[in-house]
């Protein structure tokens, strides 16, 4: 059964702009783990206000912490088309044979066969091949290897950030090891190596899965295009102004198809612990979507790799999650809908409105955390 997409107004709430965290605690002399932790108890509808390091009290021997080890990479390539006009391309999901998925600005440049030169020093040639979905294209690149392209690209940080992080490592999780994510799996940001070691000492296993977040909107390529033209590049933004840069086609910002990989080791660890009565604590929406994609009705997680377009909404029957750790999400976001599928919409929004916002909890990547127990 496919869950029905809800109405946007059902997931709206007033979020003061000052609660959108602009910098991490390290920038203020603190530690990664210096964050608050709201604990939502689904049984009884109770909310506790703790600090992040208290998470050790909510997992125990025999449990598994599942994290996404994808590493954030630069993905924005500035360039020009054959007529010398400015273009911006956001790449993700290499497909083999030199092709990638991408978003392009301006939209007027998007046609099969269009050729660009891209990247720092204009060292990359690209040719659009075909439109794979509304606003999404497949592009042939030369050179095409990920390491070279990431070195010639610029990072696409979250659009709510007013400026880039002072240290690029602020935008990585400490366990991030597999390059390829266009966005950062933010929920695990507060874990330090010492905190993970403490959990292991208490008998908690850590299972790493890989889920590469892809660009959801044209917002960042459009912003890069505007910057290129402001810096003297040729181009006309009038037509681009008619394009909605905040979404492609959905009322919500549901992720596009994204690549995942579940190793045999991770699947075996999850299955063995669950069979022994342990709980599965999933960290972040991307790890959860990957696990729910590969876990069957019998609750067994299968190893493998592929692409998932899974949308988790109220009505979804969870197979791979006993507890869930996430950060705090903006109104009308697909992440908010996913969390509501676990908690129930009313409980979640009442918690945001009556518990978290009045207490000044900080939202988004550098903000505070929430545990669904």
CSV table of C-alpha atoms in Angstrom, one decimal:
chain,number,residue,atom,x,y,z
A,1,UNK,CA,0.0,0.0,0.0
A,2,UNK,CA,1.4,3.4,-1.0
A,3,UNK,CA,0.9,6.2,1.5
A,4,UNK,CA,-0.9,9.3,0.3
A,5,UNK,CA,1.1,12.5,0.0
A,6,UNK,CA,-0.3,14.8,2.7
A,7,UNK,CA,-1.3,18.5,2.4
A,8,UNK,CA,1.5,21.0,3.0
A,9,UNK,CA,-0.6,23.0,5.5
A,10,UNK,CA,-0.8,20.0,7.7
A,11,UNK,CA,3.0,20.2,8.3
A,12,UNK,CA,3.3,24.0,8.7
A,13,UNK,CA,4.4,25.7,11.9
A,14,UNK,CA,6.0,29.0,12.8
A,15,UNK,CA,9.8,28.7,13.0
A,16,UNK,CA,11.7,31.8,14.1
A,17,UNK,CA,14.6,32.4,11.8
A,18,UNK,CA,17.0,32.9,14.7
A,19,UNK,CA,16.6,29.2,15.5
A,20,UNK,CA,18.2,28.1,12.3
A,21,UNK,CA,21.7,27.3,13.6
A,22,UNK,CA,24.4,29.0,11.5
A,23,UNK,CA,27.5,27.6,13.1
A,24,UNK,CA,28.5,24.5,15.1
A,25,UNK,CA,29.4,24.5,18.8
A,26,UNK,CA,33.1,24.0,17.8
A,27,UNK,CA,33.1,27.5,16.2
A,28,UNK,CA,32.2,28.8,19.7
A,29,UNK,CA,34.9,26.8,21.5
A,30,UNK,CA,32.7,23.8,22.3
A,31,UNK,CA,32.6,20.2,21.2
A,32,UNK,CA,30.6,18.4,18.6
A,33,UNK,CA,28.5,16.7,21.2
A,34,UNK,CA,27.5,20.0,22.8
A,35,UNK,CA,23.8,19.9,21.8
A,36,UNK,CA,20.5,19.4,23.4
A,37,UNK,CA,18.6,16.1,22.9
A,38,UNK,CA,14.8,16.0,23.0
A,39,UNK,CA,13.6,12.4,23.7
A,40,UNK,CA,10.1,11.6,22.4
A,41,UNK,CA,8.6,8.5,24.0
A,42,UNK,CA,6.0,7.2,21.7
A,43,UNK,CA,4.5,5.1,24.4
A,44,UNK,CA,2.7,7.6,26.6
A,45,UNK,CA,3.5,10.7,24.5
A,46,UNK,CA,6.1,12.0,27.0
A,47,UNK,CA,9.0,14.4,26.1
A,48,UNK,CA,12.3,14.6,28.0
A,49,UNK,CA,14.8,17.4,27.6
A,50,UNK,CA,18.4,16.1,27.9
A,51,UNK,CA,21.8,16.7,26.4
A,52,UNK,CA,23.2,14.7,23.5
A,53,UNK,CA,25.7,12.7,25.5
A,54,UNK,CA,22.8,11.3,27.5
A,55,UNK,CA,22.1,9.1,24.5
A,56,UNK,CA,24.1,6.4,26.2
A,57,UNK,CA,21.2,6.0,28.6
A,58,UNK,CA,18.8,5.0,25.8
A,59,UNK,CA,20.8,2.2,24.2
A,60,UNK,CA,22.4,-0.8,25.8
A,61,UNK,CA,24.2,-4.1,25.3
A,62,UNK,CA,22.9,-6.0,22.3
A,63,UNK,CA,21.6,-2.9,20.5
A,64,UNK,CA,22.9,-1.7,17.1
A,65,UNK,CA,23.5,1.9,16.1
A,66,UNK,CA,23.1,2.3,12.3
A,67,UNK,CA,24.9,5.3,10.8
A,68,UNK,CA,25.4,6.5,7.2
A,69,UNK,CA,29.1,6.7,6.4
A,70,UNK,CA,28.7,8.8,3.2
A,71,UNK,CA,31.1,11.7,2.9
A,72,UNK,CA,30.0,15.1,1.7
A,73,UNK,CA,31.7,16.1,-1.6
A,74,UNK,CA,31.8,19.3,-3.8
A,75,UNK,CA,29.3,19.0,-6.6
A,76,UNK,CA,28.8,22.4,-8.3
A,77,UNK,CA,30.7,22.9,-11.6
A,78,UNK,CA,30.7,26.5,-13.0
A,79,UNK,CA,31.2,26.8,-16.7
A,80,UNK,CA,30.1,28.2,-20.1
A,81,UNK,CA,28.2,26.8,-23.0
A,82,UNK,CA,29.3,26.8,-26.7
A,83,UNK,CA,28.1,30.4,-27.1
A,84,UNK,CA,30.2,31.5,-24.1
A,85,UNK,CA,27.2,32.1,-21.8
A,86,UNK,CA,27.5,31.1,-18.1
A,87,UNK,CA,26.1,27.8,-17.0
A,88,UNK,CA,26.1,25.9,-13.7
A,89,UNK,CA,25.9,22.2,-13.3
A,90,UNK,CA,25.3,20.1,-10.1
A,91,UNK,CA,26.5,16.5,-10.5
A,92,UNK,CA,25.5,13.5,-8.5
A,93,UNK,CA,25.2,9.7,-8.9
A,94,UNK,CA,27.9,8.5,-11.4
A,95,UNK,CA,26.3,6.0,-13.8
A,96,UNK,CA,29.3,4.4,-15.5
A,97,UNK,CA,30.7,5.0,-19.0
A,98,UNK,CA,31.5,8.6,-18.0
A,99,UNK,CA,27.9,9.6,-17.3
A,100,UNK,CA,26.4,11.3,-14.3
A,101,UNK,CA,23.0,12.7,-13.2
A,102,UNK,CA,22.9,16.4,-12.9
A,103,UNK,CA,20.9,19.6,-12.6
A,104,UNK,CA,21.6,22.6,-14.9
A,105,UNK,CA,21.0,26.3,-14.9
A,106,UNK,CA,19.9,28.1,-16.9
A,107,UNK,CA,17.1,26.0,-18.0
A,108,UNK,CA,17.4,27.5,-21.5
A,109,UNK,CA,20.7,25.6,-21.9
A,110,UNK,CA,19.0,22.2,-21.3
A,111,UNK,CA,18.7,20.3,-24.5
A,112,UNK,CA,20.1,17.0,-25.7
A,113,UNK,CA,23.5,17.4,-27.2
A,114,UNK,CA,24.3,20.7,-25.5
A,115,UNK,CA,28.0,21.0,-24.8
A,116,UNK,CA,29.7,22.8,-21.9
A,117,UNK,CA,33.2,23.4,-20.5
A,118,UNK,CA,33.1,23.2,-16.7
A,119,UNK,CA,34.9,23.3,-13.4
A,120,UNK,CA,37.8,25.2,-12.0
A,121,UNK,CA,40.0,26.3,-14.9
A,122,UNK,CA,37.3,25.0,-17.4
A,123,UNK,CA,39.1,21.6,-17.5
A,124,UNK,CA,36.0,19.4,-17.9
A,125,UNK,CA,34.0,18.9,-21.1
A,126,UNK,CA,30.3,17.9,-20.8
A,127,UNK,CA,27.5,17.0,-23.1
A,128,UNK,CA,23.9,16.6,-22.0
A,129,UNK,CA,22.4,13.3,-23.2
A,130,UNK,CA,18.8,13.1,-22.1
A,131,UNK,CA,16.3,14.2,-19.4
A,132,UNK,CA,15.8,11.4,-16.9
A,133,UNK,CA,13.1,13.1,-14.9
A,134,UNK,CA,11.5,16.6,-14.7
A,135,UNK,CA,14.5,19.0,-14.6
A,136,UNK,CA,17.1,16.2,-14.2
A,137,UNK,CA,19.6,15.3,-16.9
A,138,UNK,CA,22.2,12.7,-17.7
A,139,UNK,CA,25.5,14.2,-18.7
A,140,UNK,CA,28.7,12.7,-20.2
A,141,UNK,CA,31.8,14.2,-18.6
A,142,UNK,CA,35.5,14.1,-19.5
A,143,UNK,CA,37.4,13.6,-17.3
A,144,UNK,CA,34.7,11.6,-15.5
A,145,UNK,CA,36.3,10.1,-12.5
A,146,UNK,CA,34.8,11.3,-9.2
A,147,UNK,CA,38.0,12.3,-7.5
A,148,UNK,CA,39.0,14.7,-10.3
A,149,UNK,CA,35.5,16.2,-10.6
A,150,UNK,CA,35.2,16.7,-6.8
A,151,UNK,CA,38.6,18.5,-6.9
A,152,UNK,CA,37.3,20.9,-9.6
A,153,UNK,CA,33.9,21.5,-8.1
A,154,UNK,CA,32.5,23.7,-5.4
A,155,UNK,CA,30.5,22.5,-2.4
A,156,UNK,CA,26.8,23.1,-2.2
A,157,UNK,CA,26.2,23.9,1.4
A,158,UNK,CA,22.7,24.0,2.9
A,159,UNK,CA,20.9,27.1,1.5
A,160,UNK,CA,19.8,28.3,4.9
A,161,UNK,CA,23.5,28.9,5.9
A,162,UNK,CA,24.4,32.6,5.4
A,163,UNK,CA,28.0,31.7,4.9
A,164,UNK,CA,30.2,28.6,4.3
A,165,UNK,CA,31.5,26.8,7.5
A,166,UNK,CA,34.7,28.2,8.8
A,167,UNK,CA,36.2,24.7,8.6
A,168,UNK,CA,35.0,22.3,5.9
A,169,UNK,CA,35.3,19.4,8.4
A,170,UNK,CA,32.5,21.0,10.4
A,171,UNK,CA,30.3,19.8,7.5
A,172,UNK,CA,31.4,16.2,7.8
A,173,UNK,CA,30.5,13.5,10.3
A,174,UNK,CA,33.5,12.0,12.2
A,175,UNK,CA,32.8,8.6,10.7
A,176,UNK,CA,32.2,9.8,7.1
A,177,UNK,CA,34.5,7.7,4.9
A,178,UNK,CA,32.8,7.0,1.6
A,179,UNK,CA,32.8,10.1,-0.7
A,180,UNK,CA,29.8,10.8,-2.8
A,181,UNK,CA,27.0,12.6,-0.9
A,182,UNK,CA,25.9,16.0,-2.3
A,183,UNK,CA,24.2,16.7,1.0
A,184,UNK,CA,25.4,15.8,4.4
A,185,UNK,CA,23.6,13.1,6.5
A,186,UNK,CA,23.3,15.5,9.4
A,187,UNK,CA,21.7,13.5,12.1
A,188,UNK,CA,25.0,11.9,13.1
A,189,UNK,CA,27.0,15.1,13.4
A,190,UNK,CA,27.1,15.2,17.2
A,191,UNK,CA,28.8,11.8,17.5
A,192,UNK,CA,32.5,12.1,18.5
A,193,UNK,CA,34.9,9.1,18.3
A,194,UNK,CA,35.0,9.1,22.1
A,195,UNK,CA,31.2,8.9,22.4
A,196,UNK,CA,31.1,6.0,19.8
A,197,UNK,CA,33.8,4.2,21.7
A,198,UNK,CA,31.8,4.6,24.9
A,199,UNK,CA,28.8,3.0,23.3
A,200,UNK,CA,30.9,0.1,22.1
A,201,UNK,CA,32.3,-0.4,25.5
A,202,UNK,CA,28.7,-0.7,26.8
A,203,UNK,CA,28.0,-3.5,24.3
A,204,UNK,CA,26.4,-1.4,21.5
A,205,UNK,CA,27.5,-2.3,18.0
A,206,UNK,CA,27.9,0.3,15.3
A,207,UNK,CA,26.8,-0.7,11.8
A,208,UNK,CA,27.8,1.5,8.9
A,209,UNK,CA,25.6,1.7,5.8
A,210,UNK,CA,26.1,4.1,2.8
A,211,UNK,CA,23.4,6.3,1.3
A,212,UNK,CA,24.5,9.1,-1.0
A,213,UNK,CA,22.2,12.1,-0.7
A,214,UNK,CA,21.5,13.8,-4.1
A,215,UNK,CA,20.5,17.4,-4.9
A,216,UNK,CA,16.8,17.9,-4.6
A,217,UNK,CA,16.3,21.3,-6.1
A,218,UNK,CA,17.7,23.7,-8.6
A,219,UNK,CA,18.3,26.3,-5.9
A,220,UNK,CA,22.1,25.9,-5.7
A,221,UNK,CA,22.8,25.8,-9.5
A,222,UNK,CA,20.6,28.8,-9.9
A,223,UNK,CA,22.5,30.6,-7.2
A,224,UNK,CA,25.8,29.7,-8.8
A,225,UNK,CA,24.5,31.0,-12.1
A,226,UNK,CA,23.5,34.3,-10.6
A,227,UNK,CA,27.0,34.6,-9.0
A,228,UNK,CA,28.7,33.9,-12.3
A,229,UNK,CA,26.7,36.6,-14.1
A,230,UNK,CA,27.2,39.1,-11.3
A,231,UNK,CA,30.9,38.5,-11.7
A,232,UNK,CA,30.8,39.4,-15.4
A,233,UNK,CA,29.7,36.2,-17.0
A,234,UNK,CA,27.4,36.4,-20.1
A,235,UNK,CA,23.8,35.5,-19.6
A,236,UNK,CA,20.2,36.6,-19.2
A,237,UNK,CA,18.4,35.7,-16.0
A,238,UNK,CA,15.0,36.9,-17.1
A,239,UNK,CA,13.9,33.5,-18.4
A,240,UNK,CA,15.5,31.8,-15.4
A,241,UNK,CA,13.5,34.0,-13.1
A,242,UNK,CA,10.4,32.2,-14.4
A,243,UNK,CA,11.7,28.8,-13.1
A,244,UNK,CA,10.8,27.8,-9.6
A,245,UNK,CA,14.2,27.2,-8.1
A,246,UNK,CA,12.9,25.9,-4.8
A,247,UNK,CA,11.4,22.7,-6.1
A,248,UNK,CA,11.3,20.5,-9.2
A,249,UNK,CA,7.9,19.0,-9.3
A,250,UNK,CA,6.8,18.0,-5.8
A,251,UNK,CA,4.8,19.9,-3.2
A,252,UNK,CA,7.4,18.6,-0.7
A,253,UNK,CA,11.1,18.3,-1.2
A,254,UNK,CA,11.1,14.5,-1.5
A,255,UNK,CA,14.5,13.1,-2.4
A,256,UNK,CA,15.1,11.9,-5.9
A,257,UNK,CA,16.4,8.4,-6.5
A,258,UNK,CA,19.6,8.0,-4.4
A,259,UNK,CA,22.3,5.3,-4.3
A,260,UNK,CA,22.8,3.1,-1.3
A,261,UNK,CA,25.0,0.2,-0.3
A,262,UNK,CA,24.5,-2.3,2.5
A,263,UNK,CA,27.4,-4.6,3.2
A,264,UNK,CA,27.0,-8.2,4.2
A,265,UNK,CA,28.8,-7.3,7.5
A,266,UNK,CA,26.3,-4.6,8.3
A,267,UNK,CA,23.3,-6.7,7.3
A,268,UNK,CA,24.5,-9.7,9.3
A,269,UNK,CA,25.2,-7.5,12.4
A,270,UNK,CA,21.7,-6.0,12.3
A,271,UNK,CA,20.0,-9.3,11.7
A,272,UNK,CA,22.0,-11.1,14.4
A,273,UNK,CA,21.4,-8.5,17.0
A,274,UNK,CA,17.7,-8.2,16.3
A,275,UNK,CA,17.3,-12.0,16.4
A,276,UNK,CA,19.0,-11.9,19.9
A,277,UNK,CA,16.5,-9.3,21.1
A,278,UNK,CA,18.6,-6.2,20.5
A,279,UNK,CA,17.1,-3.0,19.2
A,280,UNK,CA,18.0,-1.1,16.0
A,281,UNK,CA,18.7,2.6,16.6
A,282,UNK,CA,18.8,4.3,13.1
A,283,UNK,CA,20.7,7.6,12.8
A,284,UNK,CA,19.2,9.9,10.2
A,285,UNK,CA,16.6,9.8,7.4
A,286,UNK,CA,19.0,8.6,4.7
A,287,UNK,CA,20.1,5.6,6.7
A,288,UNK,CA,16.5,4.8,7.5
A,289,UNK,CA,15.4,5.0,3.9
A,290,UNK,CA,18.2,2.7,2.9
A,291,UNK,CA,17.4,0.1,5.5
A,292,UNK,CA,13.6,0.2,4.9
A,293,UNK,CA,14.4,-0.3,1.2
A,294,UNK,CA,16.3,-3.6,1.8
A,295,UNK,CA,14.4,-5.0,4.8
A,296,UNK,CA,11.6,-7.5,4.1
A,297,UNK,CA,8.3,-8.0,5.8
A,298,UNK,CA,10.0,-10.7,8.0
A,299,UNK,CA,12.3,-8.0,9.4
A,300,UNK,CA,15.5,-9.3,7.8
A,301,UNK,CA,17.8,-6.8,6.2
A,302,UNK,CA,19.4,-7.9,3.0
A,303,UNK,CA,22.9,-6.8,1.8
A,304,UNK,CA,23.2,-5.2,-1.6
A,305,UNK,CA,23.4,-1.9,-3.5
A,306,UNK,CA,21.1,0.0,-5.8
A,307,UNK,CA,19.0,3.1,-6.0
A,308,UNK,CA,15.9,4.0,-3.9
A,309,UNK,CA,13.1,6.5,-4.3
A,310,UNK,CA,11.4,5.3,-1.2
A,311,UNK,CA,9.1,8.0,0.4
A,312,UNK,CA,8.3,7.4,4.0
A,313,UNK,CA,5.1,9.0,5.1
A,314,UNK,CA,2.4,8.4,7.8
A,315,UNK,CA,0.9,5.0,7.0
A,316,UNK,CA,4.3,3.5,6.3
A,317,UNK,CA,4.9,0.2,8.1
A,318,UNK,CA,8.4,0.2,9.5
A,319,UNK,CA,10.5,-3.0,9.3
A,320,UNK,CA,14.0,-1.9,10.3
A,321,UNK,CA,13.8,0.7,13.0
A,322,UNK,CA,13.1,0.4,16.8
A,323,UNK,CA,14.4,3.8,17.7
A,324,UNK,CA,15.4,6.8,15.6
A,325,UNK,CA,17.8,9.7,16.0
A,326,UNK,CA,17.3,12.8,13.9
A,327,UNK,CA,17.9,16.6,13.9
A,328,UNK,CA,15.1,19.2,13.9
A,329,UNK,CA,13.5,19.9,10.6
A,330,UNK,CA,11.9,22.9,9.0
A,331,UNK,CA,8.2,23.2,8.3
A,332,UNK,CA,6.7,21.3,5.3
A,333,UNK,CA,9.9,19.3,4.7
A,334,UNK,CA,9.9,15.6,3.6
A,335,UNK,CA,12.1,14.9,6.7
A,336,UNK,CA,9.4,16.2,8.9
A,337,UNK,CA,6.9,13.9,7.2
A,338,UNK,CA,9.2,10.9,7.7
A,339,UNK,CA,9.5,11.6,11.4
A,340,UNK,CA,5.8,12.0,11.7
A,341,UNK,CA,5.4,8.5,10.3
A,342,UNK,CA,7.2,7.3,13.4
A,343,UNK,CA,5.6,9.6,16.0
A,344,UNK,CA,2.3,10.6,14.6
A,345,UNK,CA,1.8,14.1,13.2
A,346,UNK,CA,0.0,15.6,16.1
A,347,UNK,CA,2.5,14.5,18.7
A,348,UNK,CA,5.4,15.7,16.6
A,349,UNK,CA,4.0,19.1,15.8
A,350,UNK,CA,2.8,19.7,19.3
A,351,UNK,CA,6.3,18.9,20.5
A,352,UNK,CA,7.8,21.4,18.1
A,353,UNK,CA,5.3,24.1,18.9
A,354,UNK,CA,5.0,23.7,22.6
A,355,UNK,CA,8.3,22.1,23.8
A,356,UNK,CA,11.2,22.8,21.4
A,357,UNK,CA,10.6,26.2,19.9
A,358,UNK,CA,9.7,27.9,23.2
A,359,UNK,CA,12.9,26.5,24.7
A,360,UNK,CA,15.0,27.8,21.9
A,361,UNK,CA,16.1,24.5,20.4
A,362,UNK,CA,18.3,25.1,17.3
A,363,UNK,CA,17.3,23.6,14.0
A,364,UNK,CA,19.0,22.0,10.9
A,365,UNK,CA,22.5,20.8,10.4
A,366,UNK,CA,24.3,22.6,13.2
A,367,UNK,CA,21.4,22.5,15.6
A,368,UNK,CA,20.1,20.2,18.3
A,369,UNK,CA,18.9,16.6,18.2
A,370,UNK,CA,15.9,14.4,18.7
A,371,UNK,CA,15.6,10.8,19.7
A,372,UNK,CA,12.4,8.9,19.0
A,373,UNK,CA,12.3,6.1,21.6
